[in-house]
PDB file of C-alpha atoms in Angstrom:
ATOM      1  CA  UNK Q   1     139.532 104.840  91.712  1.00 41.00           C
ATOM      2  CA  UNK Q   2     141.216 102.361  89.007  1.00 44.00           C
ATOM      3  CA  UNK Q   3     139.465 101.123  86.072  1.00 42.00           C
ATOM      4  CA  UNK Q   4     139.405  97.318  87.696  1.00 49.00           C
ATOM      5  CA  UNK Q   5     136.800  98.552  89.861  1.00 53.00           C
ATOM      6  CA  UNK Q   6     133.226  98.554  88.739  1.00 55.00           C
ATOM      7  CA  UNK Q   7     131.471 101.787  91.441  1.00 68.00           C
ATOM      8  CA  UNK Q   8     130.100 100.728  93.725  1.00 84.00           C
ATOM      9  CA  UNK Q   9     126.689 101.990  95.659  1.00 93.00           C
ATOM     10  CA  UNK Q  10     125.873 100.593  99.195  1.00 96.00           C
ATOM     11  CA  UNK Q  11     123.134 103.306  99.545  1.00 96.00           C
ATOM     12  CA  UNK Q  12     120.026 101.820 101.125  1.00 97.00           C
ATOM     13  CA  UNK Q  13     121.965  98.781 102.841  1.00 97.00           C
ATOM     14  CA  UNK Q  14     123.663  97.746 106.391  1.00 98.00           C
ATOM     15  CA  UNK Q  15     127.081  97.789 106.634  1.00 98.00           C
ATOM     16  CA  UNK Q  16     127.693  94.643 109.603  1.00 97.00           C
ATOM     17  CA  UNK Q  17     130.852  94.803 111.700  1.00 97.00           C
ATOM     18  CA  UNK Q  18     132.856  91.901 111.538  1.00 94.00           C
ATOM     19  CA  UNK Q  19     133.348  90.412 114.918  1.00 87.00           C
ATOM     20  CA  UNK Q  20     137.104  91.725 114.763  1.00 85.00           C
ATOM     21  CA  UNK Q  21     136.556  95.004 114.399  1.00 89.00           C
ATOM     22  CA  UNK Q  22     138.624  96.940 116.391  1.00 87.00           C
ATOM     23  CA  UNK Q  23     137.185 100.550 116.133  1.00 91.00           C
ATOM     24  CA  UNK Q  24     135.247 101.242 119.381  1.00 90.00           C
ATOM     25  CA  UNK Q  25     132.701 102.881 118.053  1.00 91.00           C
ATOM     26  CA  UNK Q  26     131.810 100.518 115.541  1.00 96.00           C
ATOM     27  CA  UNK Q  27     132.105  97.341 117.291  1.00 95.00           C
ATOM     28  CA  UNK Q  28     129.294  95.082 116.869  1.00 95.00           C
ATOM     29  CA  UNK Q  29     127.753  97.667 114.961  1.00 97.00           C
ATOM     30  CA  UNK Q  30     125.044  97.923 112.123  1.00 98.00           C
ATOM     31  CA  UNK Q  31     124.855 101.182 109.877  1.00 98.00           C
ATOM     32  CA  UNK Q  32     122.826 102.046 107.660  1.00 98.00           C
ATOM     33  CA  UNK Q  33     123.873 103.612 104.973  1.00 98.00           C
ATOM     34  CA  UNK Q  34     121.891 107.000 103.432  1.00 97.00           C
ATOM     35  CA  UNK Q  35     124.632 107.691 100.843  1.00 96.00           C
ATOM     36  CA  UNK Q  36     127.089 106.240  99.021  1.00 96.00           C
ATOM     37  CA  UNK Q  37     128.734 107.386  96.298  1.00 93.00           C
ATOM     38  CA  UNK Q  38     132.201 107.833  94.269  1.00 92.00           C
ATOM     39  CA  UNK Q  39     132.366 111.056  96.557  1.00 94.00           C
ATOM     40  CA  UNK Q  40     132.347 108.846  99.812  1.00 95.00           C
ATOM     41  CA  UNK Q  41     129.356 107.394 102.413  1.00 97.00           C
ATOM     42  CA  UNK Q  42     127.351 108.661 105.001  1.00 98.00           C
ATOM     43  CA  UNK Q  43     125.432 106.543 107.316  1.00 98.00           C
ATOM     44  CA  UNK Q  44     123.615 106.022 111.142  1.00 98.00           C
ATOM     45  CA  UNK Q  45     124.535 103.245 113.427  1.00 98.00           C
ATOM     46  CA  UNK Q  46     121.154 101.834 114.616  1.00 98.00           C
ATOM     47  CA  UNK Q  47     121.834  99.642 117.187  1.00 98.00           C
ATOM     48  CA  UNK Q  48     123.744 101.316 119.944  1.00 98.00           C
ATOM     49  CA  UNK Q  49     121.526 103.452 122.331  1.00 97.00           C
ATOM     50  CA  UNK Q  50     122.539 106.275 123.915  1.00 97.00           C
ATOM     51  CA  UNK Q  51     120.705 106.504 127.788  1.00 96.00           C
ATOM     52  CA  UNK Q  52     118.802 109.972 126.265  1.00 95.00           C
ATOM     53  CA  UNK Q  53     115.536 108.871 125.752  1.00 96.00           C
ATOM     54  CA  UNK Q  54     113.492 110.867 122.573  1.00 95.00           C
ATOM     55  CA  UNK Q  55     111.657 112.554 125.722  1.00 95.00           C
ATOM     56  CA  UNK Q  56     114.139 113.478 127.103  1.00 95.00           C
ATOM     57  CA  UNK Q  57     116.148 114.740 124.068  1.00 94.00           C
ATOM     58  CA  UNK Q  58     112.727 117.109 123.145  1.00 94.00           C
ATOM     59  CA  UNK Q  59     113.152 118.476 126.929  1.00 93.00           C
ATOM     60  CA  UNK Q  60     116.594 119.382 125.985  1.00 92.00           C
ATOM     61  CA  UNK Q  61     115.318 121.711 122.722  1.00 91.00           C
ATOM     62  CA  UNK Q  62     112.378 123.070 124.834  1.00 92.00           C
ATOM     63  CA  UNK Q  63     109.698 120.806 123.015  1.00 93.00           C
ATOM     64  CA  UNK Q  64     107.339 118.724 124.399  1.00 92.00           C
ATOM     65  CA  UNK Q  65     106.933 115.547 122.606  1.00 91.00           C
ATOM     66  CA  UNK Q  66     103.556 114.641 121.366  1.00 89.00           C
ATOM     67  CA  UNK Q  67     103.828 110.854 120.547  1.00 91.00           C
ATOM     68  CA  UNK Q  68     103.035 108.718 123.653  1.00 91.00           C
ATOM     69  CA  UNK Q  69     104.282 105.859 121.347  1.00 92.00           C
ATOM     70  CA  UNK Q  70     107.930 107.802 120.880  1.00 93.00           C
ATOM     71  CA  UNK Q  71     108.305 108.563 124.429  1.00 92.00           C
ATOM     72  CA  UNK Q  72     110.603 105.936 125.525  1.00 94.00           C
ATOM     73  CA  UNK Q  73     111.981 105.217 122.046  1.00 95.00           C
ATOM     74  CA  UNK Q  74     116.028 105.326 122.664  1.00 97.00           C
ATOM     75  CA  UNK Q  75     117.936 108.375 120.829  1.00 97.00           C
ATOM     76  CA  UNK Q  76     120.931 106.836 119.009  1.00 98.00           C
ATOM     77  CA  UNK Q  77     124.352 107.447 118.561  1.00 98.00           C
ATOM     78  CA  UNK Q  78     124.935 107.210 114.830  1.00 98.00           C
ATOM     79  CA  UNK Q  79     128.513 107.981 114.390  1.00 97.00           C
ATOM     80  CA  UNK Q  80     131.358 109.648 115.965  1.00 96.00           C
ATOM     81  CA  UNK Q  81     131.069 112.731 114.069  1.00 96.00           C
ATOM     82  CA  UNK Q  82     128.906 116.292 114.755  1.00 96.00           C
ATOM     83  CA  UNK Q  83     127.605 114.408 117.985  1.00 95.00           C
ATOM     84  CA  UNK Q  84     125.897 117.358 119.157  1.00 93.00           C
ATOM     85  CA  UNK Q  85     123.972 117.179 116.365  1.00 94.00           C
ATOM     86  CA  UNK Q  86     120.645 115.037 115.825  1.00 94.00           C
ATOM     87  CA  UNK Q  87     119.695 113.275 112.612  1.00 97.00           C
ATOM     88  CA  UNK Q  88     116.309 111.937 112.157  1.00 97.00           C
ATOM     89  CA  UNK Q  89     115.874 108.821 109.911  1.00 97.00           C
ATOM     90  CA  UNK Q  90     112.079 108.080 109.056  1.00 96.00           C
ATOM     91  CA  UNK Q  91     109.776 106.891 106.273  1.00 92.00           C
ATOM     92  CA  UNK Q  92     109.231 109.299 103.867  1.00 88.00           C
ATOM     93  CA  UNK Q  93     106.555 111.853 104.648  1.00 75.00           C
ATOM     94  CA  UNK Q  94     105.981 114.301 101.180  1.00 61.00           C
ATOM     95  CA  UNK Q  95     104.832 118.017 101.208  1.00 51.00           C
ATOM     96  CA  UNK Q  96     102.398 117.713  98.785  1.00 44.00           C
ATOM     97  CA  UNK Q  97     100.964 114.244  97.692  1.00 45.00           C
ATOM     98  CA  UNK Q  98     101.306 115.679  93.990  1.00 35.00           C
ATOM     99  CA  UNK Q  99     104.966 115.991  94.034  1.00 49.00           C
ATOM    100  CA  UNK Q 100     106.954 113.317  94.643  1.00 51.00           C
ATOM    101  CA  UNK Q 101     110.282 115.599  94.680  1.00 55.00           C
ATOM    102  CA  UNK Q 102     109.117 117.814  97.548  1.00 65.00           C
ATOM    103  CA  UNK Q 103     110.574 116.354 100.953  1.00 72.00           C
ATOM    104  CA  UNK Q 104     107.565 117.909 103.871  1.00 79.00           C
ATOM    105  CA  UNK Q 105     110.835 119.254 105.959  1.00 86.00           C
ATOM    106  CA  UNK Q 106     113.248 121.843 105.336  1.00 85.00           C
ATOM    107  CA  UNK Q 107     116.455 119.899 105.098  1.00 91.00           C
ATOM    108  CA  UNK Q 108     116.045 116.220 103.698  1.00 93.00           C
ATOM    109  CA  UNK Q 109     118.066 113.883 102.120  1.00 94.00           C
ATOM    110  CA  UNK Q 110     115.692 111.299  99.950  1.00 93.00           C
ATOM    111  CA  UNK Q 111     117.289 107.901 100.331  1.00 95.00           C
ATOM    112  CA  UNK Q 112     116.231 105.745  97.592  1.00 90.00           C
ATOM    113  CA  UNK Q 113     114.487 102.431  99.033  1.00 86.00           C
ATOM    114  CA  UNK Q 114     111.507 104.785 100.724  1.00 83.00           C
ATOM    115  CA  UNK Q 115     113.640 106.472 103.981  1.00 95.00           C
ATOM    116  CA  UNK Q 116     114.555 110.368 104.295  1.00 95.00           C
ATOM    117  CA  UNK Q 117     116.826 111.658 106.726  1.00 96.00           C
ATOM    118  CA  UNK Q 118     116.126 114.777 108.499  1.00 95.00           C
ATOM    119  CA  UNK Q 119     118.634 117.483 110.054  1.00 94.00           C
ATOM    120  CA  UNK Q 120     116.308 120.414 110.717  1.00 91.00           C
ATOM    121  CA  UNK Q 121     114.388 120.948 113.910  1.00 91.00           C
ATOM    122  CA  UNK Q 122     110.592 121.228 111.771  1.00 93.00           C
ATOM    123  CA  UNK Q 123     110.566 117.263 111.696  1.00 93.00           C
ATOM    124  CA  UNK Q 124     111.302 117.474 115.981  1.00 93.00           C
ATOM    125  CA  UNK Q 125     108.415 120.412 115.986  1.00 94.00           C
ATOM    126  CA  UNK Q 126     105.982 117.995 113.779  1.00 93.00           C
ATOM    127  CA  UNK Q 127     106.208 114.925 116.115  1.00 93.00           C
ATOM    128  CA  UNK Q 128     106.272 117.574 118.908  1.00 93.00           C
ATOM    129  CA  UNK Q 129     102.071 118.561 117.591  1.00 93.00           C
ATOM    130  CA  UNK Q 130     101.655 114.643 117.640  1.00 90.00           C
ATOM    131  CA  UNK Q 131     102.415 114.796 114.061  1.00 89.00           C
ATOM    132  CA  UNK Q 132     105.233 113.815 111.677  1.00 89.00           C
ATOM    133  CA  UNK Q 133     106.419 110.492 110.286  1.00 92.00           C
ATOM    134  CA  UNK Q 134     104.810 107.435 111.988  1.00 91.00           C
ATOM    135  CA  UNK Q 135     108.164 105.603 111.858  1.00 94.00           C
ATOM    136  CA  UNK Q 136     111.187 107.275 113.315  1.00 96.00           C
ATOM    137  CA  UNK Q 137     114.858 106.708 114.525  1.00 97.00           C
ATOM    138  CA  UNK Q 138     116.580 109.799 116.238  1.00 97.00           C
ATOM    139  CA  UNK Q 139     120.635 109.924 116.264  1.00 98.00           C
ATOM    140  CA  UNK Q 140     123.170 112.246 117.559  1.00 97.00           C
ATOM    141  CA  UNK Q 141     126.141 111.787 114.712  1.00 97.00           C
ATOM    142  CA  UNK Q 142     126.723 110.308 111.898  1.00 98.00           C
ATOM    143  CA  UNK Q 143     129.302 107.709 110.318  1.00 98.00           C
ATOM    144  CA  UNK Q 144     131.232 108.997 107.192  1.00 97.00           C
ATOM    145  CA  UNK Q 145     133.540 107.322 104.705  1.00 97.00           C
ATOM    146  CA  UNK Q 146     135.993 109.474 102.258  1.00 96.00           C
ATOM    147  CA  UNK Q 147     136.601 108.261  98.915  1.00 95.00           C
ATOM    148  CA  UNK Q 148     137.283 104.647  98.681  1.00 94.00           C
ATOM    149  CA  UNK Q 149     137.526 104.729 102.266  1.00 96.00           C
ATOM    150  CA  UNK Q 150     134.696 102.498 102.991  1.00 96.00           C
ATOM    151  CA  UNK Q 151     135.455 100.759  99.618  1.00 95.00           C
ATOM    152  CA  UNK Q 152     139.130  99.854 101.288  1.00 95.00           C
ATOM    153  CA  UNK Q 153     137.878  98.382 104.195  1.00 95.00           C
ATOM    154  CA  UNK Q 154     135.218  96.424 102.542  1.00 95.00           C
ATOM    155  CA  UNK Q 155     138.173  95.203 100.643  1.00 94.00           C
ATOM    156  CA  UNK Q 156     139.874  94.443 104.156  1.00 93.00           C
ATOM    157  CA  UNK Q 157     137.080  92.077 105.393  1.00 92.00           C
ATOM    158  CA  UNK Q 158     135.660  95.091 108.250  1.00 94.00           C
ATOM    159  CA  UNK Q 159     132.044  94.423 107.085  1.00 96.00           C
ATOM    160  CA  UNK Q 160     129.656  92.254 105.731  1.00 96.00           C
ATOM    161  CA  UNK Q 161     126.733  94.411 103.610  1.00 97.00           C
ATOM    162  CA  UNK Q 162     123.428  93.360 103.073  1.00 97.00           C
ATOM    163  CA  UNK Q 163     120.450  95.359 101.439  1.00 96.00           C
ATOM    164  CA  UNK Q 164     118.670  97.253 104.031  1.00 97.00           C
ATOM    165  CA  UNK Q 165     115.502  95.497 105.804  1.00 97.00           C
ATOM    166  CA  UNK Q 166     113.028  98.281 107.589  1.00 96.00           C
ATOM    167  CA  UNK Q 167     111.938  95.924 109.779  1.00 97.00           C
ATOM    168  CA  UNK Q 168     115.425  95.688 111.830  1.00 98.00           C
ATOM    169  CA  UNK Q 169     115.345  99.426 111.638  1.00 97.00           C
ATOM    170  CA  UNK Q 170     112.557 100.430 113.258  1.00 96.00           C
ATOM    171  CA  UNK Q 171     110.780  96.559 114.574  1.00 96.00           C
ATOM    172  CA  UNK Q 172     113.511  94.758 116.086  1.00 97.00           C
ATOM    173  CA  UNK Q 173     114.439  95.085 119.643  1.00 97.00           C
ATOM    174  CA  UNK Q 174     117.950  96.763 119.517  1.00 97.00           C
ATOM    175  CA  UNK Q 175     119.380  94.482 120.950  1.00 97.00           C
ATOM    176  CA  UNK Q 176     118.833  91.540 118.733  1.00 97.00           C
ATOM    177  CA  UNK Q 177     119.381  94.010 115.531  1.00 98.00           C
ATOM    178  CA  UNK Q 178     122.941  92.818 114.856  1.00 97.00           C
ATOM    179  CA  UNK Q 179     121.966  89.342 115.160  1.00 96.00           C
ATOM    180  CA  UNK Q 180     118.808  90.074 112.746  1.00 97.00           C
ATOM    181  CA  UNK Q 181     120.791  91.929 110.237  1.00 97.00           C
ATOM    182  CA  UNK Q 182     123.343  89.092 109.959  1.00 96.00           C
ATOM    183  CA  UNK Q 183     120.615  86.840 110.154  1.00 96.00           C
ATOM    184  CA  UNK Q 184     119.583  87.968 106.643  1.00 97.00           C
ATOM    185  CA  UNK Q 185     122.409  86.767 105.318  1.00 95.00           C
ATOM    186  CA  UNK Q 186     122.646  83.771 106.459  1.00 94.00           C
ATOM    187  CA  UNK Q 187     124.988  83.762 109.159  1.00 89.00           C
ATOM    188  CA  UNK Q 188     125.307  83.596 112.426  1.00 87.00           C
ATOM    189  CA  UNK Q 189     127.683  85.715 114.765  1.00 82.00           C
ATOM    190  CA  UNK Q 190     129.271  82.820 116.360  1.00 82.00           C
ATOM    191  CA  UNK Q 191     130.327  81.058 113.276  1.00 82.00           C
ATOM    192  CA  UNK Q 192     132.177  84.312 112.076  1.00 79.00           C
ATOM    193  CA  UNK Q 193     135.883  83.838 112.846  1.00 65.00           C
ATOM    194  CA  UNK Q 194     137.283  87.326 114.301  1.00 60.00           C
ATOM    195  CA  UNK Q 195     140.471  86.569 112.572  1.00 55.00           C
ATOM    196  CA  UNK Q 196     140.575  85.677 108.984  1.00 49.00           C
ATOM    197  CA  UNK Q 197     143.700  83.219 107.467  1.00 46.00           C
ATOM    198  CA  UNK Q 198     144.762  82.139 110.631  1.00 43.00           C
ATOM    199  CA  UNK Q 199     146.112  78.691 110.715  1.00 42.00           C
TER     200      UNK Q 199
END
């Protein structure tokens, strides 16, 4: 990265498509972002629904799910890569109310801004006993940036950011979460021109 660039760190914020974004998979999209460093970024879409319900993704890993409130909730698709594989974002549920550093599941990623993402199955057996965080959004994949990847097409006008808002994470209706998340900048997806410069 050159020296004109101050780093830059997204974690904890959307990322909004642009209306003109191209990518299929991130069309009309909102991600939010767990990580972002010099290294790259990592983040969940969280407003495009799979038809797996969280029900019906604990019947597929032989658990039954204990949350009557969860049993509808939509599993996500987060990103196009690993899938197969299900990431839990949540609020932050700790081990041991005395240490703040000790995440209460076995592989955790503490997002600063009060969310922890989840990859091992103890967080799916904790909501399976009725237990676990109160405030949860499954995914299969995740979204991923290289190095200056995501920094390159901030650069090229493919997203607006915005500091992350739990409420469009986990009390919106999905389908009014891109509209929200704009919304708290100030903008409105019909006054966003899907082509920029031209006359």
């Amino acid at each position: 990265m050159s020296a004109d660039f101050a780093p830059m760190n997204l974690t904890h914020h959307f990322l909004i498509a642009m209306p003109g974004m191209e990518d299929a998979s991130f069309a009309r999209s909102v991600v939010y972002l767990c990580e972002h460093s010099a290294r790259g970024a990592l983040g969940l879409i969280i407003n495009k629904p799979t038809d797996i319900s969280l029900k019906g993704l604990f019947d597929k890993v032989d658990l039954s799910l204990g949350r009557a409130d969860l049993t509808d909730a939509p599993v996500f698709l987060g990103g196009p890569v690993q899938t197969e594989r299900g990431f839990v974002l949540h609020e932050a549920l700790h081990a041991r109310e005395t240490d703040d550093e000790e995440t209460a599941y076995a592989s955790t990623m503490v997002i600063p801004g009060g969310l922890e993402m989840t990859t091992s199955k103890d967080v799916l057996e904790a909501l399976a006993t009725g237990a676990g965080p109160r405030r949860v959004l499954v995914t299969l994949g995740y979204s991923a940036w290289g190095e200056g990847q995501l920094e390159s097409e901030l650069a090229e006008n493919s997203w607006l950011t915005v500091g992350a808002d739990l409420a469009v994470i986990f009390d919106t209706p999905v389908e009014q979460r891109y509209d929200t998340a704009l919304g708290l900048l100030g903008l409105e997806a019909w006054r966003l021109s899907p082509g920029a410069g031209r006359a």
